[in-house]
C-alpha cells in the first residue's frame, strides 16, 4: 500500500501528529520535498518532539527515509539525530536513510536567502533556511548532492567550481563573499559528510522494492498545498511542489502505485509569513484561536496568522491533491466561539466566486462570504469518539465533510496520539 499525506492549507495542519499516529501501519515513512523550513511536532505522553527533517514516523518501527527531492541541511540533520540519541532514540543507518541525490543546503544558500529577503520591498517572509536558493541550484544543475558531500575530494572540487558564482551573488546583494570558501565552514561540512556517509541510500529503489514485496509506504508532505511553487499563492510560496503528485515525481514512484491520498485539514486556517489569507482574523477571535491553538511557528517562532475555515481554498486543495479522505485536526480549538464562521465563497468586484482566482493579487482582494454555524462551549480534548462530540461540533464536522465532498476519516482534538479518533 502506498499512501500520500499532504497539508491541505498553508502548512502546520498537524501532519507530524497524524504521520506519527499512522506510521504504526507502515514499513517505510518518507519525506519527499522541502527541507528544514518544515517544523513537525509529535507528542507522545509527556514527550514532545519538534523535528524539521527527520520524518515523523521515527518513533515506531518504520524505517524513515529522506528522498532525493528534498534539500538537506546536514548540520540540522546531525543535530536531530544527536538530539534523539540523547533521549535514547537511536537512528542508525538501519533506521534512517538519505538519498544519495538529495541536495545539500550550503551556508551560502542561507546567506543568500537572508540577503535577498532583506532587499525585497514586498517580503515573502521566508524561514531564511536557504530553501529557495538550494532549489535554484538544483534546477540550475549547480547543486552539491549527498554523494558529493560524503567524498572530501569531490566536495572540494565541486565547491571550487561553484564558488566564483556564489561569491558574486553574495557580493551583488551587499554581503561578505569570503564566507563561501571559509575554511572552518568547509571543515565542518567535510566532517558532516563523514558522519552522514553510512546513511546514503537509493530511496526510489527502496520504496519500489518494498511495494513489490507487499509492504506499506507512507509519503509525508511538508508545508501545505497553497505554498506549492506552481499552484500556490505565488510569490508567497515555498520553492518545492507540495501537492500529492509531487510525491510520485520526487520519490520516483509511478502514479499507478498510489492507493490513498490523505489531506490534513485544520478546523480553521493559519498562515506563517506574507501572502493573502482571505479569512484572516485580526480581532480578539483571531487572538483566541492563536492562543488556544498555540499557533506559533515551530521553525521560526513567528505567530501564525489565523482565520475561519476557507472552503474555496479547500476545494482547490481537493482538486490539486485528489484526496481520498481527510483528517480534521484541532477541532478542540474552536470551543467557546459562537458563531463559528465558514467562508463558502468570495466576493470580488461585485462577483461571487466559489473557487479561488488564479491570480494571487486577485485572491488578496477577495472578501469572504460566510455561513454561520452554532458553536459549543464544551472542552473536546477528552472526547474519544464521534458520538461523544457535542451536537454543534458534530454538525460542524458533517457540514465541512458535505461541503468538501471528501470523507473525513480522522478527527483530532488535541496534540497527543490518543486525542484522535476515526469518524
Ligand atoms: P505540521 O507542520 O503540519 O506537522 O504541524 P505543526 O506540528 O507545525 O503544528 C501543529 C501543532 O498543533 C503542533 O504543535 C501539534 O502538537 C498541535 N496539534 C496537532 N493536532 C492538534 C489538535 O487536534 N489539537 C490541538 N490543540 N493541537 C494539535
Ligand atoms: P510545515 O511543514 C508553514 C512558509 C514560510 C514562507 C514561505 C516560504 O511545518 O507545515 P521558505 O523558507 O520555504 O522559502 O518560505 O513558506 N513556510 C511554511 N509555513 N509551515 C511550514 O512547514 C512552512 N515552510 C515554509 O513561512 O511564508
Ligand atoms: Mg509545521
Tab-separated table of C-alpha atoms and ligand atoms in Angstrom:
chain	number	residue	atom	x	y	z
A	1	UNK	CA	0.000	0.000	0.000
A	2	UNK	CA	1.264	3.454	-0.902
A	3	UNK	CA	-0.308	6.398	0.944
A	4	UNK	CA	0.477	10.060	0.437
A	5	UNK	CA	-0.199	12.665	3.130
A	6	UNK	CA	-0.177	16.370	2.339
A	7	UNK	CA	-1.178	19.561	4.129
A	8	UNK	CA	-4.343	20.970	2.553
A	9	UNK	CA	-3.877	24.604	3.592
A	10	UNK	CA	-0.766	26.727	4.280
A	11	UNK	CA	1.187	24.230	6.418
A	12	UNK	CA	1.116	23.396	10.126
A	13	UNK	CA	-2.129	21.453	9.779
A	14	UNK	CA	-0.838	18.748	12.132
A	15	UNK	CA	0.860	16.495	9.566
A	16	UNK	CA	3.516	15.397	12.083
A	17	UNK	CA	0.938	14.233	14.576
A	18	UNK	CA	-1.072	12.263	12.008
A	19	UNK	CA	2.025	10.691	10.415
A	20	UNK	CA	3.232	9.518	13.841
A	21	UNK	CA	-0.152	8.005	14.543
A	22	UNK	CA	-0.397	6.214	11.202
A	23	UNK	CA	3.233	5.121	11.000
A	24	UNK	CA	2.450	2.001	13.059
A	25	UNK	CA	0.870	0.554	9.906
A	26	UNK	CA	3.745	1.441	7.562
A	27	UNK	CA	7.126	-0.142	6.898
A	28	UNK	CA	8.614	2.996	5.344
A	29	UNK	CA	7.860	6.670	6.072
A	30	UNK	CA	9.409	9.072	3.570
A	31	UNK	CA	9.851	12.839	3.236
A	32	UNK	CA	9.597	13.809	-0.446
A	33	UNK	CA	10.166	17.591	-0.632
A	34	UNK	CA	11.200	20.697	1.276
A	35	UNK	CA	13.828	20.918	3.968
A	36	UNK	CA	14.179	22.298	7.456
A	37	UNK	CA	11.698	25.065	6.691
A	38	UNK	CA	9.234	22.435	7.947
A	39	UNK	CA	8.504	22.052	11.641
A	40	UNK	CA	6.594	18.929	12.651
A	41	UNK	CA	5.550	18.347	16.244
A	42	UNK	CA	4.916	14.883	17.640
A	43	UNK	CA	3.637	14.497	21.199
A	44	UNK	CA	3.626	11.139	22.950
A	45	UNK	CA	2.857	11.116	26.658
A	46	UNK	CA	4.904	13.908	28.205
A	47	UNK	CA	7.491	13.837	25.399
A	48	UNK	CA	7.296	16.473	22.671
A	49	UNK	CA	9.493	16.128	19.562
A	50	UNK	CA	9.906	19.109	17.252
A	51	UNK	CA	11.695	17.983	14.113
A	52	UNK	CA	12.454	19.693	10.838
A	53	UNK	CA	13.977	16.999	8.621
A	54	UNK	CA	13.595	13.546	10.100
A	55	UNK	CA	10.245	12.073	9.008
A	56	UNK	CA	7.599	12.000	11.744
A	57	UNK	CA	7.367	8.195	11.619
A	58	UNK	CA	10.627	7.706	13.567
A	59	UNK	CA	9.065	6.669	16.903
A	60	UNK	CA	7.508	3.367	15.893
A	61	UNK	CA	9.033	0.524	13.896
A	62	UNK	CA	9.074	2.083	10.426
A	63	UNK	CA	12.284	2.825	8.584
A	64	UNK	CA	12.380	6.565	7.777
A	65	UNK	CA	13.773	7.960	4.531
A	66	UNK	CA	14.661	11.387	3.158
A	67	UNK	CA	14.064	11.453	-0.582
A	68	UNK	CA	16.111	12.874	-3.480
A	69	UNK	CA	13.716	15.810	-3.999
A	70	UNK	CA	14.438	17.289	-0.584
A	71	UNK	CA	17.044	19.903	0.349
A	72	UNK	CA	19.066	18.765	3.326
A	73	UNK	CA	20.957	20.935	5.794
A	74	UNK	CA	23.458	18.330	7.089
A	75	UNK	CA	24.127	20.250	10.293
A	76	UNK	CA	20.441	20.302	11.206
A	77	UNK	CA	20.097	16.627	10.335
A	78	UNK	CA	23.043	15.575	12.507
A	79	UNK	CA	21.719	17.758	15.335
A	80	UNK	CA	18.346	15.977	15.140
A	81	UNK	CA	19.998	12.544	15.111
A	82	UNK	CA	22.112	13.512	18.164
A	83	UNK	CA	19.165	15.077	19.994
A	84	UNK	CA	17.111	11.916	19.588
A	85	UNK	CA	20.085	9.760	20.655
A	86	UNK	CA	20.381	11.793	23.868
A	87	UNK	CA	16.748	10.899	24.549
A	88	UNK	CA	17.517	7.200	23.968
A	89	UNK	CA	16.203	7.008	20.390
A	90	UNK	CA	18.975	5.662	18.142
A	91	UNK	CA	18.641	6.480	14.462
A	92	UNK	CA	21.378	4.389	12.915
A	93	UNK	CA	21.660	3.648	9.183
A	94	UNK	CA	19.286	0.684	9.543
A	95	UNK	CA	16.558	3.070	10.735
A	96	UNK	CA	17.261	6.244	8.688
A	97	UNK	CA	18.234	6.553	5.021
A	98	UNK	CA	19.082	9.654	2.969
A	99	UNK	CA	19.028	9.538	-0.795
A	100	UNK	CA	22.443	9.999	-2.418
A	101	UNK	CA	20.878	12.538	-4.797
A	102	UNK	CA	19.386	14.796	-2.099
A	103	UNK	CA	20.584	18.397	-2.482
A	104	UNK	CA	22.702	19.888	0.262
A	105	UNK	CA	21.832	23.285	1.739
A	106	UNK	CA	25.144	25.137	1.911
A	107	UNK	CA	25.896	28.095	4.205
A	108	UNK	CA	25.855	30.392	1.149
A	109	UNK	CA	22.243	29.384	0.420
A	110	UNK	CA	21.238	30.540	3.900
A	111	UNK	CA	23.232	33.751	3.475
A	112	UNK	CA	21.615	34.472	0.107
A	113	UNK	CA	18.109	33.748	1.439
A	114	UNK	CA	18.583	36.309	4.230
A	115	UNK	CA	20.174	38.912	1.953
A	116	UNK	CA	17.554	38.549	-0.787
A	117	UNK	CA	14.683	38.785	1.688
A	118	UNK	CA	16.164	41.880	3.333
A	119	UNK	CA	16.391	43.574	-0.082
A	120	UNK	CA	12.800	42.840	-1.104
A	121	UNK	CA	10.424	45.788	-0.897
A	122	UNK	CA	7.500	43.356	-0.668
A	123	UNK	CA	8.686	40.487	1.525
A	124	UNK	CA	7.788	36.784	1.257
A	125	UNK	CA	8.569	36.084	4.876
A	126	UNK	CA	10.698	33.005	4.172
A	127	UNK	CA	12.051	30.920	7.028
A	128	UNK	CA	15.577	32.052	5.985
A	129	UNK	CA	16.779	28.459	5.921
A	130	UNK	CA	18.215	28.731	2.389
A	131	UNK	CA	15.439	26.625	0.869
A	132	UNK	CA	14.756	28.739	-2.227
A	133	UNK	CA	18.420	29.154	-3.112
A	134	UNK	CA	19.126	25.445	-2.674
A	135	UNK	CA	16.283	24.643	-5.106
A	136	UNK	CA	17.519	27.310	-7.560
A	137	UNK	CA	20.845	25.469	-7.650
A	138	UNK	CA	19.136	22.102	-8.106
A	139	UNK	CA	17.286	23.355	-11.169
A	140	UNK	CA	20.377	25.177	-12.446
A	141	UNK	CA	22.347	21.901	-12.032
A	142	UNK	CA	24.677	23.723	-9.659
A	143	UNK	CA	23.800	21.809	-6.530
A	144	UNK	CA	26.001	19.817	-4.217
A	145	UNK	CA	24.453	16.432	-3.600
A	146	UNK	CA	24.744	13.986	-0.757
A	147	UNK	CA	27.144	11.838	-2.763
A	148	UNK	CA	29.410	14.893	-3.254
A	149	UNK	CA	29.323	15.789	0.424
A	150	UNK	CA	30.468	12.391	1.651
A	151	UNK	CA	33.606	12.395	-0.536
A	152	UNK	CA	36.076	15.091	0.570
A	153	UNK	CA	37.920	15.445	-2.772
A	154	UNK	CA	34.770	15.512	-4.794
A	155	UNK	CA	33.146	18.009	-2.397
A	156	UNK	CA	36.110	20.405	-2.527
A	157	UNK	CA	36.342	20.193	-6.318
A	158	UNK	CA	32.649	20.936	-6.696
A	159	UNK	CA	32.814	23.813	-4.236
A	160	UNK	CA	35.768	25.373	-6.055
A	161	UNK	CA	33.867	25.138	-9.329
A	162	UNK	CA	30.798	26.834	-7.844
A	163	UNK	CA	32.496	29.385	-5.574
A	164	UNK	CA	33.016	32.269	-8.047
A	165	UNK	CA	29.327	32.497	-8.942
A	166	UNK	CA	28.253	32.177	-5.289
A	167	UNK	CA	30.728	34.863	-4.225
A	168	UNK	CA	29.490	37.166	-6.982
A	169	UNK	CA	25.874	36.631	-5.949
A	170	UNK	CA	26.587	37.411	-2.301
A	171	UNK	CA	28.570	40.499	-3.294
A	172	UNK	CA	25.731	41.679	-5.520
A	173	UNK	CA	23.372	41.637	-2.522
A	174	UNK	CA	25.902	43.547	-0.391
A	175	UNK	CA	27.059	40.547	1.673
A	176	UNK	CA	30.521	39.273	2.588
A	177	UNK	CA	31.637	36.779	-0.119
A	178	UNK	CA	34.501	35.388	1.982
A	179	UNK	CA	32.065	33.052	3.729
A	180	UNK	CA	31.799	30.855	0.606
A	181	UNK	CA	35.301	29.425	0.999
A	182	UNK	CA	35.560	29.911	4.756
A	183	UNK	CA	37.882	27.154	5.943
A	184	UNK	CA	36.104	26.465	9.217
A	185	UNK	CA	32.779	26.078	7.394
A	186	UNK	CA	34.324	23.762	4.805
A	187	UNK	CA	35.951	21.621	7.510
A	188	UNK	CA	32.634	21.416	9.313
A	189	UNK	CA	30.872	20.213	6.157
A	190	UNK	CA	33.597	17.642	5.457
A	191	UNK	CA	33.065	16.261	8.966
A	192	UNK	CA	29.289	16.248	8.484
A	193	UNK	CA	29.790	14.337	5.241
A	194	UNK	CA	31.800	11.666	7.061
A	195	UNK	CA	29.118	11.394	9.715
A	196	UNK	CA	26.284	11.009	7.202
A	197	UNK	CA	28.045	8.707	4.698
A	198	UNK	CA	26.668	5.455	6.175
A	199	UNK	CA	23.092	6.701	5.779
A	200	UNK	CA	23.176	7.079	1.990
A	201	UNK	CA	20.682	5.050	0.035
A	202	UNK	CA	18.542	4.904	-3.107
A	203	UNK	CA	15.085	5.894	-1.895
A	204	UNK	CA	13.223	5.178	-5.121
A	205	UNK	CA	14.665	1.649	-5.188
A	206	UNK	CA	13.807	1.053	-1.529
A	207	UNK	CA	10.212	2.190	-1.972
A	208	UNK	CA	9.546	0.305	-5.198
A	209	UNK	CA	11.104	-2.877	-3.795
A	210	UNK	CA	9.041	-2.535	-0.615
A	211	UNK	CA	5.829	-2.109	-2.618
A	212	UNK	CA	6.757	-5.096	-4.798
A	213	UNK	CA	7.169	-7.142	-1.614
A	214	UNK	CA	3.703	-6.147	-0.402
A	215	UNK	CA	4.942	-3.689	2.228
A	216	UNK	CA	3.370	-0.354	3.163
A	217	UNK	CA	4.881	3.032	2.355
A	218	UNK	CA	3.772	6.433	3.644
A	219	UNK	CA	4.910	9.635	1.921
A	220	UNK	CA	4.921	12.570	4.324
A	221	UNK	CA	4.460	16.024	2.797
A	222	UNK	CA	5.856	19.202	4.271
A	223	UNK	CA	4.373	22.708	4.021
A	224	UNK	CA	0.882	22.890	2.540
A	225	UNK	CA	-0.972	22.869	-0.764
A	226	UNK	CA	-1.247	26.634	-1.169
A	227	UNK	CA	2.504	27.017	-0.598
A	228	UNK	CA	3.133	24.872	-3.707
A	229	UNK	CA	5.658	26.541	-6.034
A	230	UNK	CA	3.437	26.017	-9.093
A	231	UNK	CA	-0.141	26.018	-7.829
A	232	UNK	CA	0.160	28.081	-4.643
A	233	UNK	CA	-0.243	31.768	-3.991
A	234	UNK	CA	2.874	32.836	-5.936
A	235	UNK	CA	5.088	34.640	-4.985
A	236	UNK	CA	4.195	33.856	-1.375
A	237	UNK	CA	5.054	30.183	-1.612
A	238	UNK	CA	7.872	27.812	-0.826
A	239	UNK	CA	10.215	26.550	-3.551
A	240	UNK	CA	9.045	22.950	-3.881
A	241	UNK	CA	5.911	21.224	-5.080
A	242	UNK	CA	3.894	20.313	-2.009
A	243	UNK	CA	0.929	18.521	-3.586
A	244	UNK	CA	0.323	14.784	-3.755
A	245	UNK	CA	1.523	14.283	-7.346
A	246	UNK	CA	4.861	15.692	-6.271
A	247	UNK	CA	5.394	12.632	-4.062
A	248	UNK	CA	5.438	10.384	-7.144
A	249	UNK	CA	7.764	12.621	-9.136
A	250	UNK	CA	10.108	13.366	-6.236
A	251	UNK	CA	10.307	9.805	-4.950
A	252	UNK	CA	10.407	8.067	-8.302
A	253	UNK	CA	7.253	6.016	-7.776
A	254	UNK	CA	4.726	5.647	-10.590
A	255	UNK	CA	1.272	7.198	-10.061
A	256	UNK	CA	-0.275	3.768	-10.672
A	257	UNK	CA	1.138	2.685	-7.290
A	258	UNK	CA	-0.806	5.237	-5.206
A	259	UNK	CA	-3.605	3.770	-3.075
A	260	UNK	CA	-4.675	6.672	-0.846
A	261	UNK	CA	-4.147	10.392	-0.549
A	262	UNK	CA	-4.926	11.759	2.893
A	263	UNK	CA	-5.353	15.510	3.319
A	264	UNK	CA	-4.557	17.069	6.677
A	265	UNK	CA	-7.056	19.862	7.267
A	266	UNK	CA	-7.130	22.180	10.254
A	267	UNK	CA	-10.616	23.045	11.546
A	268	UNK	CA	-9.748	26.697	10.785
A	269	UNK	CA	-6.850	28.153	8.786
A	270	UNK	CA	-3.409	29.541	9.604
A	271	UNK	CA	-0.555	31.023	7.642
A	272	UNK	CA	3.026	31.978	8.601
A	273	UNK	CA	4.777	34.636	6.544
A	274	UNK	CA	3.264	37.001	3.996
A	275	UNK	CA	0.626	36.457	1.315
A	276	UNK	CA	-3.156	36.521	1.057
A	277	UNK	CA	-5.353	34.866	3.673
A	278	UNK	CA	-8.914	35.966	2.829
A	279	UNK	CA	-10.494	34.864	6.138
A	280	UNK	CA	-7.750	36.292	8.360
A	281	UNK	CA	-8.999	37.460	11.772
A	282	UNK	CA	-7.169	40.436	13.215
A	283	UNK	CA	-9.585	40.791	16.156
A	284	UNK	CA	-9.975	39.087	19.544
A	285	UNK	CA	-11.417	35.949	17.927
A	286	UNK	CA	-8.206	35.559	15.917
A	287	UNK	CA	-6.212	36.075	19.106
A	288	UNK	CA	-8.252	33.458	20.949
A	289	UNK	CA	-7.680	30.886	18.194
A	290	UNK	CA	-3.964	31.721	18.144
A	291	UNK	CA	-3.589	31.343	21.904
A	292	UNK	CA	-5.782	28.267	22.392
A	293	UNK	CA	-4.299	26.590	19.308
A	294	UNK	CA	-0.715	27.526	20.240
A	295	UNK	CA	-0.326	28.971	16.775
A	296	UNK	CA	3.321	29.949	16.913
A	297	UNK	CA	5.751	28.612	14.309
A	298	UNK	CA	7.796	25.516	15.195
A	299	UNK	CA	10.658	26.625	12.951
A	300	UNK	CA	10.903	30.394	13.415
A	301	UNK	CA	8.694	31.047	16.459
A	302	UNK	CA	6.681	33.609	14.459
A	303	UNK	CA	2.978	33.919	15.278
A	304	UNK	CA	0.757	32.194	12.787
A	305	UNK	CA	-1.994	34.319	11.287
A	306	UNK	CA	-5.382	32.713	11.998
A	307	UNK	CA	-8.701	32.766	10.152
A	308	UNK	CA	-12.005	30.954	9.655
A	309	UNK	CA	-12.259	27.807	7.529
A	310	UNK	CA	-11.938	28.688	3.835
A	311	UNK	CA	-13.974	26.336	1.593
A	312	UNK	CA	-12.903	27.779	-1.796
A	313	UNK	CA	-9.230	27.190	-0.881
A	314	UNK	CA	-10.097	23.718	0.396
A	315	UNK	CA	-11.973	22.893	-2.803
A	316	UNK	CA	-8.861	23.811	-4.759
A	317	UNK	CA	-6.772	21.617	-2.438
A	318	UNK	CA	-9.053	18.631	-3.091
A	319	UNK	CA	-8.671	19.167	-6.845
A	320	UNK	CA	-4.887	19.585	-6.673
A	321	UNK	CA	-4.326	16.540	-4.459
A	322	UNK	CA	-7.197	14.205	-5.333
A	323	UNK	CA	-7.816	13.433	-1.667
A	324	UNK	CA	-9.439	10.095	-0.929
A	325	UNK	CA	-10.013	11.124	2.705
A	326	UNK	CA	-9.258	13.863	5.210
A	327	UNK	CA	-8.011	14.133	8.793
A	328	UNK	CA	-9.633	17.119	10.508
A	329	UNK	CA	-7.311	18.478	13.203
A	330	UNK	CA	-7.550	20.975	16.070
A	331	UNK	CA	-11.332	20.807	16.366
A	332	UNK	CA	-10.877	21.364	20.128
A	333	UNK	CA	-9.501	24.851	19.466
A	334	UNK	CA	-12.894	26.109	18.267
A	335	UNK	CA	-14.645	25.543	21.636
A	336	UNK	CA	-16.129	28.684	23.193
A	337	UNK	CA	-16.647	30.504	19.908
A	338	UNK	CA	-20.156	31.348	18.761
A	339	UNK	CA	-20.925	31.585	15.931
A	340	UNK	CA	-18.335	29.598	14.047
A	341	UNK	CA	-17.999	31.067	10.600
A	342	UNK	CA	-17.159	29.220	7.389
A	343	UNK	CA	-16.170	31.025	4.214
A	344	UNK	CA	-18.289	29.497	1.427
A	345	UNK	CA	-17.356	31.865	-1.405
A	346	UNK	CA	-15.614	35.159	-2.142
A	347	UNK	CA	-16.875	38.477	-3.342
A	348	UNK	CA	-14.557	40.111	-5.859
A	349	UNK	CA	-15.530	43.353	-7.603
A	350	UNK	CA	-19.242	42.582	-7.393
A	351	UNK	CA	-18.885	38.934	-8.479
A	352	UNK	CA	-19.334	35.868	-6.283
A	353	UNK	CA	-16.608	33.230	-6.698
A	354	UNK	CA	-16.854	29.693	-5.358
A	355	UNK	CA	-13.243	28.916	-6.326
A	356	UNK	CA	-10.070	30.947	-5.733
A	357	UNK	CA	-8.931	33.159	-8.632
A	358	UNK	CA	-5.665	32.033	-10.250
A	359	UNK	CA	-4.050	35.469	-9.814
A	360	UNK	CA	-2.643	35.971	-6.310
A	361	UNK	CA	-3.300	39.730	-6.474
A	362	UNK	CA	-6.988	38.992	-7.096
A	363	UNK	CA	-7.095	36.498	-4.230
A	364	UNK	CA	-5.721	39.233	-1.975
A	365	UNK	CA	-8.732	41.386	-2.917
A	366	UNK	CA	-11.331	38.664	-2.299
A	367	UNK	CA	-13.754	39.336	0.555
A	368	UNK	CA	-15.058	36.198	2.265
A	369	UNK	CA	-18.769	35.391	2.197
A	370	UNK	CA	-19.640	33.487	5.386
A	371	UNK	CA	-22.201	30.996	6.586
A	372	UNK	CA	-22.535	30.962	10.376
A	373	UNK	CA	-22.846	27.764	12.383
A	374	UNK	CA	-23.641	27.484	16.078
A	375	UNK	CA	-20.636	26.991	18.381
A	376	UNK	CA	-20.221	24.848	21.509
A	377	UNK	CA	-18.664	25.561	24.870
A	378	UNK	CA	-17.656	22.024	25.901
A	379	UNK	CA	-13.998	21.060	26.188
A	380	UNK	CA	-13.356	18.480	23.434
A	381	UNK	CA	-9.867	17.380	24.435
A	382	UNK	CA	-11.072	14.251	26.241
A	383	UNK	CA	-13.542	13.112	23.590
A	384	UNK	CA	-12.788	9.568	22.398
A	385	UNK	CA	-15.372	9.021	19.663
A	386	UNK	CA	-17.518	10.936	17.241
A	387	UNK	CA	-20.754	10.067	19.043
A	388	UNK	CA	-19.460	11.843	22.177
A	389	UNK	CA	-18.928	15.209	20.494
A	390	UNK	CA	-21.470	17.915	21.347
A	391	UNK	CA	-24.168	18.175	18.670
A	392	UNK	CA	-22.880	21.539	17.372
A	393	UNK	CA	-19.362	20.079	16.891
A	394	UNK	CA	-20.822	17.051	15.091
A	395	UNK	CA	-22.829	19.383	12.875
A	396	UNK	CA	-19.723	21.435	12.078
A	397	UNK	CA	-17.785	18.297	11.067
A	398	UNK	CA	-20.655	16.938	8.963
A	399	UNK	CA	-21.145	20.350	7.335
A	400	UNK	CA	-17.471	20.548	6.351
A	401	UNK	CA	-17.487	16.974	5.105
A	402	UNK	CA	-20.511	17.601	2.892
A	403	UNK	CA	-19.109	20.874	1.550
A	404	UNK	CA	-15.619	19.464	0.914
A	405	UNK	CA	-17.033	16.391	-0.810
A	406	UNK	CA	-14.345	14.179	0.757
A	407	UNK	CA	-14.921	11.776	3.657
A	408	UNK	CA	-13.424	12.824	6.997
A	409	UNK	CA	-11.614	9.720	8.234
A	410	UNK	CA	-9.895	11.028	11.385
A	411	UNK	CA	-10.752	13.758	13.890
A	412	UNK	CA	-8.097	15.207	16.177
A	413	UNK	CA	-8.957	17.013	19.412
A	414	UNK	CA	-5.523	17.570	20.952
A	415	UNK	CA	-1.802	17.179	20.253
A	416	UNK	CA	-1.405	13.684	21.740
A	417	UNK	CA	-1.702	10.375	19.896
A	418	UNK	CA	-4.716	9.255	21.920
A	419	UNK	CA	-6.565	12.511	21.186
A	420	UNK	CA	-7.543	11.192	17.773
A	421	UNK	CA	-10.417	9.010	16.678
A	422	UNK	CA	-11.834	7.643	13.464
A	423	UNK	CA	-15.045	9.283	12.409
B	1	LIG	P1	2.744	20.217	10.808
B	1	LIG	O1	3.767	21.192	10.319
B	1	LIG	O2	1.614	20.044	9.867
B	1	LIG	O3	3.331	18.906	11.238
B	1	LIG	O4	2.106	20.875	12.110
B	1	LIG	P2	2.908	21.518	13.343
B	1	LIG	O5	3.421	20.410	14.174
B	1	LIG	O6	3.859	22.556	12.863
B	1	LIG	O7	1.744	22.309	14.055
B	1	LIG	C1	0.629	21.683	14.602
B	1	LIG	C2	0.610	21.979	16.119
B	1	LIG	O8	-0.657	21.669	16.639
B	1	LIG	C3	1.599	21.153	16.889
B	1	LIG	O9	2.037	21.903	17.997
B	1	LIG	C4	0.766	19.959	17.351
B	1	LIG	O10	1.246	19.375	18.558
B	1	LIG	C5	-0.562	20.599	17.585
B	1	LIG	N1	-1.731	19.752	17.300
B	1	LIG	C6	-1.886	18.802	16.351
B	1	LIG	N2	-3.153	18.322	16.342
B	1	LIG	C7	-3.807	19.016	17.317
B	1	LIG	C8	-5.165	19.013	17.766
B	1	LIG	O11	-6.025	18.283	17.283
B	1	LIG	N3	-5.475	19.896	18.769
B	1	LIG	C9	-4.564	20.731	19.337
B	1	LIG	N4	-4.968	21.551	20.303
B	1	LIG	N5	-3.277	20.741	18.936
B	1	LIG	C10	-2.905	19.914	17.929
B	2	LIG	P1	5.350	22.728	7.795
B	2	LIG	O1	5.923	21.507	7.130
B	2	LIG	C1	4.124	26.891	7.426
B	2	LIG	C2	6.330	29.376	4.543
B	2	LIG	C3	7.184	30.493	5.106
B	2	LIG	C4	7.069	31.493	3.976
B	2	LIG	C5	7.063	30.615	2.735
B	2	LIG	C6	8.407	30.493	2.039
B	2	LIG	O2	5.729	22.857	9.229
B	2	LIG	O3	3.891	22.832	7.552
B	2	LIG	P2	10.636	29.154	2.645
B	2	LIG	O4	11.553	29.268	3.820
B	2	LIG	O5	10.038	27.821	2.444
B	2	LIG	O6	11.268	29.702	1.388
B	2	LIG	O7	9.424	30.176	2.991
B	2	LIG	O8	6.633	29.340	3.166
B	2	LIG	N1	6.608	28.030	5.099
B	2	LIG	C7	5.819	27.395	5.972
B	2	LIG	N2	4.694	27.788	6.598
B	2	LIG	N3	4.592	25.652	7.645
B	2	LIG	C8	5.702	25.218	7.002
B	2	LIG	O9	6.132	23.939	7.054
B	2	LIG	C9	6.398	26.118	6.149
B	2	LIG	N4	7.519	26.038	5.408
B	2	LIG	C10	7.626	27.207	4.755
B	2	LIG	O10	6.659	30.991	6.311
B	2	LIG	O11	5.831	32.149	4.034
B	3	LIG	MG1	4.783	22.889	10.992
